[in-house]
Coordinates of C-alpha atoms and ligand atoms in Angstrom, one line a residue:
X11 CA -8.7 6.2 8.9
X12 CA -10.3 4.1 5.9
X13 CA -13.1 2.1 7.0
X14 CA -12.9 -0.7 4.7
X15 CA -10.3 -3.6 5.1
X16 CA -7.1 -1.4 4.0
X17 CA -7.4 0.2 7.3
X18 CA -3.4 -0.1 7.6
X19 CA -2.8 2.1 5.0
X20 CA -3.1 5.1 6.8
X21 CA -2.8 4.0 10.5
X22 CA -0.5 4.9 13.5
X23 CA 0.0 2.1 14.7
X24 CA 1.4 2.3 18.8
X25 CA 4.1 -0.2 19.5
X26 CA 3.1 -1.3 23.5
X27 CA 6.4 -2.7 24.8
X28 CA 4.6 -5.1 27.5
X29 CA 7.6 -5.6 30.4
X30 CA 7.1 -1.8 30.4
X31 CA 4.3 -0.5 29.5
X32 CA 1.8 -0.8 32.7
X33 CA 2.1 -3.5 36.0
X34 CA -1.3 -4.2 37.3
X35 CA 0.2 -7.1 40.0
X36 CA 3.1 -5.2 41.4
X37 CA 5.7 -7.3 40.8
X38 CA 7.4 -4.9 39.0
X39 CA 7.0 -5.8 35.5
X40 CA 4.0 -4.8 33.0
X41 CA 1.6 -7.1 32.3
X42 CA -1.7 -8.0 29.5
X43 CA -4.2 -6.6 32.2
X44 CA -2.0 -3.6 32.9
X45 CA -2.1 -2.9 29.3
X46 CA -5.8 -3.7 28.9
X47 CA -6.7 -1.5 31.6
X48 CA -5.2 1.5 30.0
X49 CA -5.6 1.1 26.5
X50 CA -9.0 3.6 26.2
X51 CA -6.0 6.2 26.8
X52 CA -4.2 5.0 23.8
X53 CA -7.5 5.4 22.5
X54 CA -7.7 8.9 23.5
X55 CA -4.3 9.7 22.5
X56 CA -5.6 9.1 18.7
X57 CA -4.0 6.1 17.7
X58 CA -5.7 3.3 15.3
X59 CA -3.9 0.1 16.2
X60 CA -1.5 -1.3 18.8
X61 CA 1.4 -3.8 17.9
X62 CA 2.6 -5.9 21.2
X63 CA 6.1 -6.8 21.4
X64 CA 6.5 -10.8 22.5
X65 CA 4.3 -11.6 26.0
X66 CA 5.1 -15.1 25.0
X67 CA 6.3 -18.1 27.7
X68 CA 10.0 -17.3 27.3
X69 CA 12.9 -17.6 30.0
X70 CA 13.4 -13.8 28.5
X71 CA 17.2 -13.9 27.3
X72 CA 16.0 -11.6 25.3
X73 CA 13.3 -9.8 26.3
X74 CA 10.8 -12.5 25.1
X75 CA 11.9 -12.7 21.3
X76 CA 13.0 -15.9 22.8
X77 CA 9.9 -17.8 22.1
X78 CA 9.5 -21.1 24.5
X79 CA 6.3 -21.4 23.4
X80 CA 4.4 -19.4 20.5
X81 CA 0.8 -20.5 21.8
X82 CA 0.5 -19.3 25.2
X83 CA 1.4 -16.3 27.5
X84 CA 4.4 -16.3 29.9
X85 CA 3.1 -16.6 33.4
X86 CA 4.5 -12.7 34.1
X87 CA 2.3 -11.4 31.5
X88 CA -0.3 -13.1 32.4
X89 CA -2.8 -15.7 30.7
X90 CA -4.3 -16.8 27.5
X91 CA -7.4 -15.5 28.7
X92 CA -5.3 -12.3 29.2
X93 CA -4.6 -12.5 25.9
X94 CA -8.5 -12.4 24.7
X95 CA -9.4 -9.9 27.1
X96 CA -7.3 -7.3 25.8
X97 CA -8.1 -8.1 22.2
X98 CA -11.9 -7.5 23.2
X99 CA -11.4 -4.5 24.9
X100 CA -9.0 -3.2 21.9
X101 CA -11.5 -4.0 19.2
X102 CA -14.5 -2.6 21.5
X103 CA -13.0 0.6 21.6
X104 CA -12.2 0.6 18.1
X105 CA -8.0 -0.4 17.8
X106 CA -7.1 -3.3 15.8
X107 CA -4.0 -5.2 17.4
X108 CA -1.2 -6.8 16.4
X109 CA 1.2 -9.1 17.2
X110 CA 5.2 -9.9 17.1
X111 CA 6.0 -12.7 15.7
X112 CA 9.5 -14.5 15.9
X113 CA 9.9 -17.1 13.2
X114 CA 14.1 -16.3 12.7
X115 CA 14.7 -18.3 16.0
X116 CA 13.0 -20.0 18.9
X117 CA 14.4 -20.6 22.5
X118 CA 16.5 -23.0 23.4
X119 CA 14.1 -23.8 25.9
X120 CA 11.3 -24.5 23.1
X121 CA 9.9 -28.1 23.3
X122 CA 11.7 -28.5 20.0
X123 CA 14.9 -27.8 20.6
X124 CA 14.9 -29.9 24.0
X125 CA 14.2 -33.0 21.5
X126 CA 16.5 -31.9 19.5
X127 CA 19.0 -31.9 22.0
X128 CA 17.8 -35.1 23.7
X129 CA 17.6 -36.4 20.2
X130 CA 21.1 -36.3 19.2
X131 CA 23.1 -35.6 15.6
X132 CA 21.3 -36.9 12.8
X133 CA 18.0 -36.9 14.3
X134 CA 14.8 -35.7 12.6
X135 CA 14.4 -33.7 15.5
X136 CA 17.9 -31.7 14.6
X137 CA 17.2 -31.2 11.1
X138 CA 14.6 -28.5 12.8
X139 CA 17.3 -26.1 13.0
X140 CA 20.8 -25.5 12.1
X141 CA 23.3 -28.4 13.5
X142 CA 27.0 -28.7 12.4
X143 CA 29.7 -31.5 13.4
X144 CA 31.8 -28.1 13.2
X145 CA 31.1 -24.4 12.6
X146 CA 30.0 -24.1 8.9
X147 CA 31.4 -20.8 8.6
X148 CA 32.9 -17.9 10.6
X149 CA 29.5 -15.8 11.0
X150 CA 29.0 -13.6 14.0
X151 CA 26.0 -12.9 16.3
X152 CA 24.3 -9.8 16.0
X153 CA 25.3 -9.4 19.8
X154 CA 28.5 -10.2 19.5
X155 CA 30.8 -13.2 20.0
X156 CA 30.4 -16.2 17.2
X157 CA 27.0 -17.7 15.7
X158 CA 27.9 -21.0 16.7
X159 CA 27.8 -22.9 19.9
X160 CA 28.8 -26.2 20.7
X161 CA 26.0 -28.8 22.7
X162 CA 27.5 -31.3 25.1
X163 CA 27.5 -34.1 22.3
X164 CA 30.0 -32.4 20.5
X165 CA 27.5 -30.9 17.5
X166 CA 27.8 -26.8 17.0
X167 CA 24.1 -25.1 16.0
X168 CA 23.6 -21.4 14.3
X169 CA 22.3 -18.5 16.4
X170 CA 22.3 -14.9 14.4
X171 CA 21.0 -13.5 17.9
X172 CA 21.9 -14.9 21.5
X173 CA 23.4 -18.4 22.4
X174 CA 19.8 -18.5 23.8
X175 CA 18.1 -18.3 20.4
X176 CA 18.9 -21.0 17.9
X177 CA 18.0 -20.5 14.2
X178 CA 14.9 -22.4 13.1
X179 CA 15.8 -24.3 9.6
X180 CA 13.4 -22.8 7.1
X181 CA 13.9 -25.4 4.3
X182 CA 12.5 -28.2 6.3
X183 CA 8.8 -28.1 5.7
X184 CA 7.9 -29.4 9.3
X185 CA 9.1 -26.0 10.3
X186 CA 6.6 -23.9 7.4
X187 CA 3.4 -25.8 8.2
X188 CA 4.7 -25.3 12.3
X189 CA 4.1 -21.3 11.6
X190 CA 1.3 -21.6 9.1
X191 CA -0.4 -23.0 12.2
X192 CA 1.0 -20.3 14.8
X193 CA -0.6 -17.8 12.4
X194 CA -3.8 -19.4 12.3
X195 CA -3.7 -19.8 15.8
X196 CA -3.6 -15.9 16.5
X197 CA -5.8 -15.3 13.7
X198 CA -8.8 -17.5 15.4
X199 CA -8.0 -14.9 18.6
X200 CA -9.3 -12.0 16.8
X201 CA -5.5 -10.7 15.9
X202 CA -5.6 -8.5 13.3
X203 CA -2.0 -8.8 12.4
X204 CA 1.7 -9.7 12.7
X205 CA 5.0 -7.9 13.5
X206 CA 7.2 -9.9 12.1
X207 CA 10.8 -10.6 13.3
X208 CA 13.9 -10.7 11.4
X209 CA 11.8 -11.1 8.6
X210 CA 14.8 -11.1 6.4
X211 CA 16.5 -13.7 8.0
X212 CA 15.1 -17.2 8.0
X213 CA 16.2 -18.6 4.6
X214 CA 20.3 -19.1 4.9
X215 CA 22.0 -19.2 1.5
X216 CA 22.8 -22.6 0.9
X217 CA 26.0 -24.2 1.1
X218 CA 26.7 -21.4 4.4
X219 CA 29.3 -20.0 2.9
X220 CA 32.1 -17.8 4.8
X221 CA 31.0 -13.9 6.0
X222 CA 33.2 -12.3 8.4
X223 CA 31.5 -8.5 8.2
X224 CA 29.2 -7.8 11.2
X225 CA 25.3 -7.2 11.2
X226 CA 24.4 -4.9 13.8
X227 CA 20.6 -4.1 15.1
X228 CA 18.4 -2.4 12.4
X229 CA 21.8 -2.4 10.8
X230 CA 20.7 -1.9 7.2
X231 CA 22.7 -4.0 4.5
X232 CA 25.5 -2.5 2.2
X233 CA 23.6 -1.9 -0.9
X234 CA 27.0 -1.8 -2.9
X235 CA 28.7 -5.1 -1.3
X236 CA 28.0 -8.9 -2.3
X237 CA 24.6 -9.9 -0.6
X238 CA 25.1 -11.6 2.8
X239 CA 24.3 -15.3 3.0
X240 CA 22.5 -14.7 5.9
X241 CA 19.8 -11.7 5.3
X242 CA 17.7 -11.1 2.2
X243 CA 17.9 -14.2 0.4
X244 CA 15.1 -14.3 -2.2
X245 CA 13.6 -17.7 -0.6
X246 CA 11.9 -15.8 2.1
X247 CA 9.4 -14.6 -0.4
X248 CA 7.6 -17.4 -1.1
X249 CA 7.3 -17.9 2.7
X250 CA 5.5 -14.4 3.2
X251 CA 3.3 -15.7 0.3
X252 CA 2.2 -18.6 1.9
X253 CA 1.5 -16.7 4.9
X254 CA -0.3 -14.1 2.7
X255 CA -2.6 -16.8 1.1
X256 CA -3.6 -18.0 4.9
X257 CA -4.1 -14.2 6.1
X258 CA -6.7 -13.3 2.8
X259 CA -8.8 -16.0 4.4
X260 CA -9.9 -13.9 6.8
X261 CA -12.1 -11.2 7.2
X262 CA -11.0 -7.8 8.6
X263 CA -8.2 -6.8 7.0
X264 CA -5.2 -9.0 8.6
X265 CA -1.6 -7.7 8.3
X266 CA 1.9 -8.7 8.3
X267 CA 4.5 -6.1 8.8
X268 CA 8.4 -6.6 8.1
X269 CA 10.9 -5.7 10.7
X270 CA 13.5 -6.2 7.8
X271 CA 17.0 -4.2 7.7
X272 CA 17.3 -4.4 4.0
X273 CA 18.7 -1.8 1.8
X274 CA 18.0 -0.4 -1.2
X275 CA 14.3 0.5 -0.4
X276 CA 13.8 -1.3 -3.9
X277 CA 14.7 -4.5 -2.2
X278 CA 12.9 -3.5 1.1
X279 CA 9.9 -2.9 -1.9
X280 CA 10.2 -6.5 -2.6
X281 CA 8.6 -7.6 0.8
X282 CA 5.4 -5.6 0.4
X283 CA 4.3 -6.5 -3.5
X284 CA 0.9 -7.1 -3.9
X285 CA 1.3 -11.0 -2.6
X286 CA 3.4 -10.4 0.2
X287 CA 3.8 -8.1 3.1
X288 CA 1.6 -5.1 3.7
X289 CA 4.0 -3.1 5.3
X290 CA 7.9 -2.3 6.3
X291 CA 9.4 -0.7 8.5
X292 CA 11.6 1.9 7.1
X293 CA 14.4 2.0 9.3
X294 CA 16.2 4.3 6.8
X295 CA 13.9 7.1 7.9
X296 CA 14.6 6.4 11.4
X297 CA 18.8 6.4 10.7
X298 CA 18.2 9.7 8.3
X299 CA 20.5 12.8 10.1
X300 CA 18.3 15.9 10.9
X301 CA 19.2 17.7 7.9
X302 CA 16.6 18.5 5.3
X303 CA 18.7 17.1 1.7
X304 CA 18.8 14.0 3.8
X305 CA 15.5 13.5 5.1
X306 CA 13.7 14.8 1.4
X307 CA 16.0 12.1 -0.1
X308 CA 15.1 9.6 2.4
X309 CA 11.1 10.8 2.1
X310 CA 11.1 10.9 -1.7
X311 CA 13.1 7.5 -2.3
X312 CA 10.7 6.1 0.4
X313 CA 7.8 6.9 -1.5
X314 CA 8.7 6.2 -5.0
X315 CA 10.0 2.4 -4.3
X316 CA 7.1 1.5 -2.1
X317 CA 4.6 3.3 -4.8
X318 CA 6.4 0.9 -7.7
X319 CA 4.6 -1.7 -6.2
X320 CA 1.3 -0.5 -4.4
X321 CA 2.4 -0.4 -0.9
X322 CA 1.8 2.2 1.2
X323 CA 5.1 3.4 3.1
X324 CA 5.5 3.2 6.8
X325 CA 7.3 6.1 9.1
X326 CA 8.8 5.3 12.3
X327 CA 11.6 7.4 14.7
X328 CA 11.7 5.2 17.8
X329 CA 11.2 1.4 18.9
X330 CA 12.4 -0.8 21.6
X331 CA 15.8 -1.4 19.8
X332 CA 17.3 2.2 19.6
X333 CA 18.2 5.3 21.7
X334 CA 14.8 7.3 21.7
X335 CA 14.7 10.1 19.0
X336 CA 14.2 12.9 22.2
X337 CA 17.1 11.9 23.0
X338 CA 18.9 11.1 19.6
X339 CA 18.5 14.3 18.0
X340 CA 20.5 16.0 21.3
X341 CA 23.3 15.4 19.6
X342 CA 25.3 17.0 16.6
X343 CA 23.1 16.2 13.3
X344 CA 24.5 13.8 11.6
X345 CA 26.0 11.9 14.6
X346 CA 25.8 7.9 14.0
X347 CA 23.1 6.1 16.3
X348 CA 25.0 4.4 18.7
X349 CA 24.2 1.0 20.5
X350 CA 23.0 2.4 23.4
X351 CA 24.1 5.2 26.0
X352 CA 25.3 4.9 29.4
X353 CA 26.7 7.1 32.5
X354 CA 30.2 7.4 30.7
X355 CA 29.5 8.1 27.2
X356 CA 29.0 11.6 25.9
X357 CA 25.1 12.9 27.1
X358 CA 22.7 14.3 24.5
X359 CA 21.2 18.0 25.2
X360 CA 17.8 16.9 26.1
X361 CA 16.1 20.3 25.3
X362 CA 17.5 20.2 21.9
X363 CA 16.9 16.9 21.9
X364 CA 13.0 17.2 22.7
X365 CA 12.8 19.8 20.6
X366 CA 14.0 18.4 17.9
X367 CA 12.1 15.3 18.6
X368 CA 8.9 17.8 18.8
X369 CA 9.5 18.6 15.5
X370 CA 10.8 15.2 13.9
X371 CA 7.3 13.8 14.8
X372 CA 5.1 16.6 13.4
X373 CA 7.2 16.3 10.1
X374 CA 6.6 12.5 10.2
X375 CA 2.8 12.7 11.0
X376 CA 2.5 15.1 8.4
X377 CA 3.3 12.4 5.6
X378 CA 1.2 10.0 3.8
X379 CA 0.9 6.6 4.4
X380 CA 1.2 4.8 8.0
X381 CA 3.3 5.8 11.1
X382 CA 4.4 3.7 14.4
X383 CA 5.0 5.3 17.3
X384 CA 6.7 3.6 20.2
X385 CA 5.2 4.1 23.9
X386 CA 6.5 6.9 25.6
X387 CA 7.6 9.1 22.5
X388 CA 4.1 10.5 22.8
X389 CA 5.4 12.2 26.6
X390 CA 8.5 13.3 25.2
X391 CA 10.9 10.6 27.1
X392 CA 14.4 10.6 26.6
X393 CA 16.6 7.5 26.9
X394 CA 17.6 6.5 30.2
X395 CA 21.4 7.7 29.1
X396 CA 22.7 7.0 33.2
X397 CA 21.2 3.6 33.9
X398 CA 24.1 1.9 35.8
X399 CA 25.3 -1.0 34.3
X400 CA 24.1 -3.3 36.9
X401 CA 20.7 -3.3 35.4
X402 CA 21.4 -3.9 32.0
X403 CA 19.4 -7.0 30.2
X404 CA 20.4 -6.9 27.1
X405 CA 22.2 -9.9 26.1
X406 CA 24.4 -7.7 23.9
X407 CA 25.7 -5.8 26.8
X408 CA 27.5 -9.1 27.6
X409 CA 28.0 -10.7 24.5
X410 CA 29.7 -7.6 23.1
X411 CA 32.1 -7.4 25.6
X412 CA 30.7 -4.3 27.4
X413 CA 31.1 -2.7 24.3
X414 CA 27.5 -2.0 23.8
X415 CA 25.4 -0.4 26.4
X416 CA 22.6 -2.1 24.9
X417 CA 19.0 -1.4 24.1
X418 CA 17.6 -1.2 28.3
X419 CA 17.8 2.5 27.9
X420 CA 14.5 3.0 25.6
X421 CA 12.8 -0.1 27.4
X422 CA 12.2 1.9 30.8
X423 CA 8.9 1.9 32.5
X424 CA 6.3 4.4 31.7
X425 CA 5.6 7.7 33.9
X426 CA 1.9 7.4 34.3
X427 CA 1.4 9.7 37.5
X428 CA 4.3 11.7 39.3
X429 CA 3.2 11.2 42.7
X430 CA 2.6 7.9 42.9
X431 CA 4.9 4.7 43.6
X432 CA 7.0 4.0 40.3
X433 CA 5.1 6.9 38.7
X434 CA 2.3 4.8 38.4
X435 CA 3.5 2.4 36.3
X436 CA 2.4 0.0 39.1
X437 CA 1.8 -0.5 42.7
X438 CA 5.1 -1.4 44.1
X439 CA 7.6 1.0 44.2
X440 CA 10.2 -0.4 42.0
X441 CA 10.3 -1.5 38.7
X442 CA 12.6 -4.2 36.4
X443 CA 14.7 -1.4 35.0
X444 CA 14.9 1.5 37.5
X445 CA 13.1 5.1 36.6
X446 CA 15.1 8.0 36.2
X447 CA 14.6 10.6 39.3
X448 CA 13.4 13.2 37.1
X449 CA 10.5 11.6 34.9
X450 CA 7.9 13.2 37.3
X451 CA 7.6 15.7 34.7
X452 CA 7.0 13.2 31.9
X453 CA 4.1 11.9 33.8
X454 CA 0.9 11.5 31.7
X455 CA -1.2 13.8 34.7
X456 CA 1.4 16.5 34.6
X457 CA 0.7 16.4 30.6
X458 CA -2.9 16.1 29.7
X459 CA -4.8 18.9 29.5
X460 CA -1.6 21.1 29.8
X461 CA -1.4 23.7 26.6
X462 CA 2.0 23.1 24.9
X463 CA 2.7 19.5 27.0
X464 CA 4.2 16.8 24.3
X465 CA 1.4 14.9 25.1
X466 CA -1.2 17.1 23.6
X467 CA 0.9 17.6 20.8
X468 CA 0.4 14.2 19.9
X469 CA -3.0 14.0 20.4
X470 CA -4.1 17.1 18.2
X471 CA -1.4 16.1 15.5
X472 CA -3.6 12.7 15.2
X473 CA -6.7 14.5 15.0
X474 CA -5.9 16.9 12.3
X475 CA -3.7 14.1 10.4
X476 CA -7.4 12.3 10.8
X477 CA -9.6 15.5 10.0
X478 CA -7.5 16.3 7.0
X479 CA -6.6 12.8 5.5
X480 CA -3.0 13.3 5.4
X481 CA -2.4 9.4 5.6
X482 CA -3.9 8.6 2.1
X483 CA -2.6 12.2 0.7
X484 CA 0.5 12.9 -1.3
X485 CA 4.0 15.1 -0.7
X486 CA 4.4 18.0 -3.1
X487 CA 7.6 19.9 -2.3
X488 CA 7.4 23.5 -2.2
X489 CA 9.9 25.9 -3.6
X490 CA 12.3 27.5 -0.9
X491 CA 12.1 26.0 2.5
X492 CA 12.0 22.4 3.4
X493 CA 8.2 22.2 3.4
X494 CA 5.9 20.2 1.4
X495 CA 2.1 20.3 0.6
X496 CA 0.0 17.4 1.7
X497 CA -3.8 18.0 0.4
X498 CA -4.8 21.3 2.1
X499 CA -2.2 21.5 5.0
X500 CA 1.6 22.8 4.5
X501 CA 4.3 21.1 6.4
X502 CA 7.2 23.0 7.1
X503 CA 10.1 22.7 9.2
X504 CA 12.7 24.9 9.7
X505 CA 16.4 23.3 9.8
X506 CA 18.1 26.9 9.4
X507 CA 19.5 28.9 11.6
X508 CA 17.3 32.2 11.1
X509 CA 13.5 32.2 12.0
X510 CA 11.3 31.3 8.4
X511 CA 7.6 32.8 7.6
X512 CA 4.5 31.0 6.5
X513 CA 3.6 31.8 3.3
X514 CA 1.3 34.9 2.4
X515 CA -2.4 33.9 4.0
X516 CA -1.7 30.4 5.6
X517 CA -3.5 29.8 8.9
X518 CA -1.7 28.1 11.7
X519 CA -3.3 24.7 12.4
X520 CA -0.5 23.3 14.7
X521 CA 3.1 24.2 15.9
X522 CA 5.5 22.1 17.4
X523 CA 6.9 25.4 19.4
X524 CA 5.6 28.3 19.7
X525 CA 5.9 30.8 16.6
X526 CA 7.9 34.0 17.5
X527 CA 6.6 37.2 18.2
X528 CA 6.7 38.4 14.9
X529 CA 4.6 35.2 13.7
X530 CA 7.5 33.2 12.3
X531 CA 8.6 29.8 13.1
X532 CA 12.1 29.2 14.6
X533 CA 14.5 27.0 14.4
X534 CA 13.7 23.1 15.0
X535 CA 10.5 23.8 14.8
X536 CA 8.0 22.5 12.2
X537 CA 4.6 23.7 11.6
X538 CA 1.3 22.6 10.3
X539 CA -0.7 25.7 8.1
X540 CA -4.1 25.6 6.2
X541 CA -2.9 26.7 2.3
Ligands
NOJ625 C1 14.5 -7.7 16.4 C2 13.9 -7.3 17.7 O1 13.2 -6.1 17.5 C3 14.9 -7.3 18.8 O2 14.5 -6.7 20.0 C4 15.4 -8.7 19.0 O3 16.5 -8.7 19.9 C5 15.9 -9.3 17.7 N1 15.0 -9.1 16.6 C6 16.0 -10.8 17.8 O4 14.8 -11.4 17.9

């Protein structure tokens, strides 16, 4: 890691998905202290920052990125003082933290949207969002069913995401200096950066003209089709450089971070120029097959557009919004990612799968620049892929009709010990969303310490990707295999069918499987070598 205030450029940064991460009360769902209590074993693990998904006051319609209240901490989390504790501890033991932040939409159970409600049509208080005498247009919700609902007065309002979440109105300025103060407020906490939400989403092309083709999660946009009123519309920018202008006022190094499903990664480029964003996500990494051509295209695009304008480029394979890559890369290369999995769909192979996986995050940890991992990946869990349906949250379970399983089967709760009550992830023996009978095995204590466990593959990946710089080096493809050097370490994994050698005098650092007995590396497998 740098130690100056570009720490971000090189950092794996651990998404901590709070309903699920640790339960310190027993009520079943994780909490701030849960979390603050075991974050010296995220420390362990390697890792340089954590991001938190929402732990806002929200009546959770989805998941908390329906935000009641963007200056507080939903009693089930916790407390403010929750809040500062675990930003203490973090920065004690030496992780910077970040936060989500949801500017696309609030709740419909936000203070502002009551009054706007209460306040009737043509009030100042409904020019804070998006209100209609009819529906503007036929757009659709990323869940599912329309983007527009009717209130009891008669008046129809926008919602890209649930019923529950209506679209803030991003050209009334009442709404800008509302979120220049939300940032300042977290900023004064000690927070040493933002996730931010839909980031590509707020500004609406005026005039809301007609769109019928459907956005789906992470769905990135057609780069060859007319550009969607809704997503991308070159007004965000200046919003990101306002928030830029308030972020370089303090010390440290503060971040934002787009969550932004934008396509070509020259437009993604756009968010992170010099006076905007620091990073992206590049969800085009995480959708890339496992076929080599694919993922050196993907790799080598990623590189060049974010290197055009000085940003560093981000890696990621799993978050709380897609079927976990142990279980993704069971099936066929190539196969699209689908909205969720449940007991009747086709199952993954979860050896190939975590094999694959194995090897997917060795390859990504291996590149320059800054990775996110998402809490579990470093046990090797799989999806829940059986969860019965009674459990499901998601609001696009519903909305879509039951078309969708939905996104519940990556937000399980963690395995922390195998023998005790919900595997540790708290005291009481159940949790929100059930466990699957057979994560004793993914258990932290079955893994640490244990030669060859996914667990302490992580952890010495991170420390040799510390030890040898590889987030601030460069990719140099090497003839022949799919393998690239990266300072003094080769990266090579083999997609073939037939086992592959290391070249002539390279020295083994790391392995994501074991080599075969004639020293070679085998298929699925990629490998870290001294050159
Ligand atoms: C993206 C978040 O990652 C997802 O979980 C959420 O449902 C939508 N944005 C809406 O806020």
């Amino acid at each position: 890691m740098l130690h100056t205030d570009a720490w971000w450029r090189d950092a794996v940064i651990y998404q901590v998905y709070p309903r699920s991460f640790a339960d310190s009360d027993g009520d079943g769902m994780g909490d701030l202290p849960g979390i603050t209590g075991r974050l010296h074993h995220l420390k362990e693990l390697g890792i340089d920052a954590v991001w938190l998904s929402p732990f806002y006051p929200s009546p959770q319609h989805d998941a908390g990125y329906d935000v009641a209240d963007y200056r507080g901490v939903d009693p089930r989390f916790g407390e403010l003082g929750d809040a500062d504790k675990l930003i203490a501890e973090a920065h004690g033991l030496g992780l910077k933290v970040i936060v989500d932040l949801v500017p696309n939409h609030t709740s419909n159970e936000h203070e502002w949207f009551r009054a706007a409600l209460a306040a009737g049509p043509g009030s100042p208080e409904r020019e804070r969002y998006i209100f209609r005498d009819a529906p503007a247009n036929s757009w659709t919700s990323v869940f599912g069913g329309s983007a527009w609902e009717q209130t009891p007065d008669g008046q129809w309002y926008l919602h890209l995401f649930d019923v529950s979440q209506p679209d803030l109105n991003w050209d009334n300025p009442e709404v800008r200096a509302e979120f220049l103060d939300i940032l300042r407020f977290w900023l004064d906490r000690g927070v040493d950066g933002f996730r931010v939400d839909v980031a590509h989403g707020m500004v609406k092309e005026a005039g809301l003209k007609d769109w019928t083709t459907t956005s789906t999660i992470l769905g990135g946009l057609d780069p060859a089709g007319p550009p969607p009123p809704m997503w991308d519309q070159e007004g965000v920018h200046e919003i990101y450089q306002s928030w830029r202008r308030v972020l370089d006022e303090y010390e440290g190094g503060r971040i934002l971070v787009a969550e932004a499903w934008v396509a070509p990664a020259d437009r993604l480029a756009r968010y992170v120029r010099p006076d905007e964003m620091h990073q992206a996500f590049n969800f085009p990494y995480l959708d890339a097959p496992w076929k080599p051509a694919e993922l050196r295209a993907v790799i080598d695009e990623s590189l060049r557009a974010n290197d055009a304008v000085g940003a560093t480029t981000t890696w990621v394979l799993s978050n709380h919004d897609v079927v976990r890559h142990a279980s993704r890369l069971g099936f066929p290369a190539g196969t699209p990612r689908m909205p969720g999995i449940g007991a009747g769909d086709p199952q993954p192979d979860a050896a190939l799968g975590l094999r694959r996986a194995r090897a997917a995050t060795l390859l990504m940890l291996g590149l320059p620049g800054s990775a996110y991992l998402y809490q579990g990946e470093e046990l090797g869990l799989p999806e829940h892929t059986t969860m019965p349906d009674e459990f499901r949250e998601d609001p696009a379970w519903e909305r879509s009709g039951h078309a969708e399983r939905g996104r519940d089967g990556c937000r399980v709760p963690l395995p922390w010990e195998a023998d005790a009550p919900s595997y540790g992830f708290g005291p009481a023996d159940a949790s929100w969303l059930p466990q699957p009978a057979t994560w004793a095995e993914y258990a932290l204590d079955r893994q640490q310490g244990i030669p060859g466990s996914t667990w302490e593959l992580y952890h010495s990946a991170l420390g040799l990707r510390r030890e040898h710089h590889l987030g601030s080096g460069s990719v140099t493809w090497q003839d022949g295999e799919f393998a690239f050097r990266n300072g003094d370490v080769l990266v090579l994994t083999n997609f073939g069918a037939e086992p592959v050698e290391l070249p002539a005098g390279a020295r083994l650092l790391l392995s994501s499987e074991p080599l075969d007995d004639d020293g070679r590396v085998p298929t699925d497998v990629t490998v870290w070598a001294l050159v």
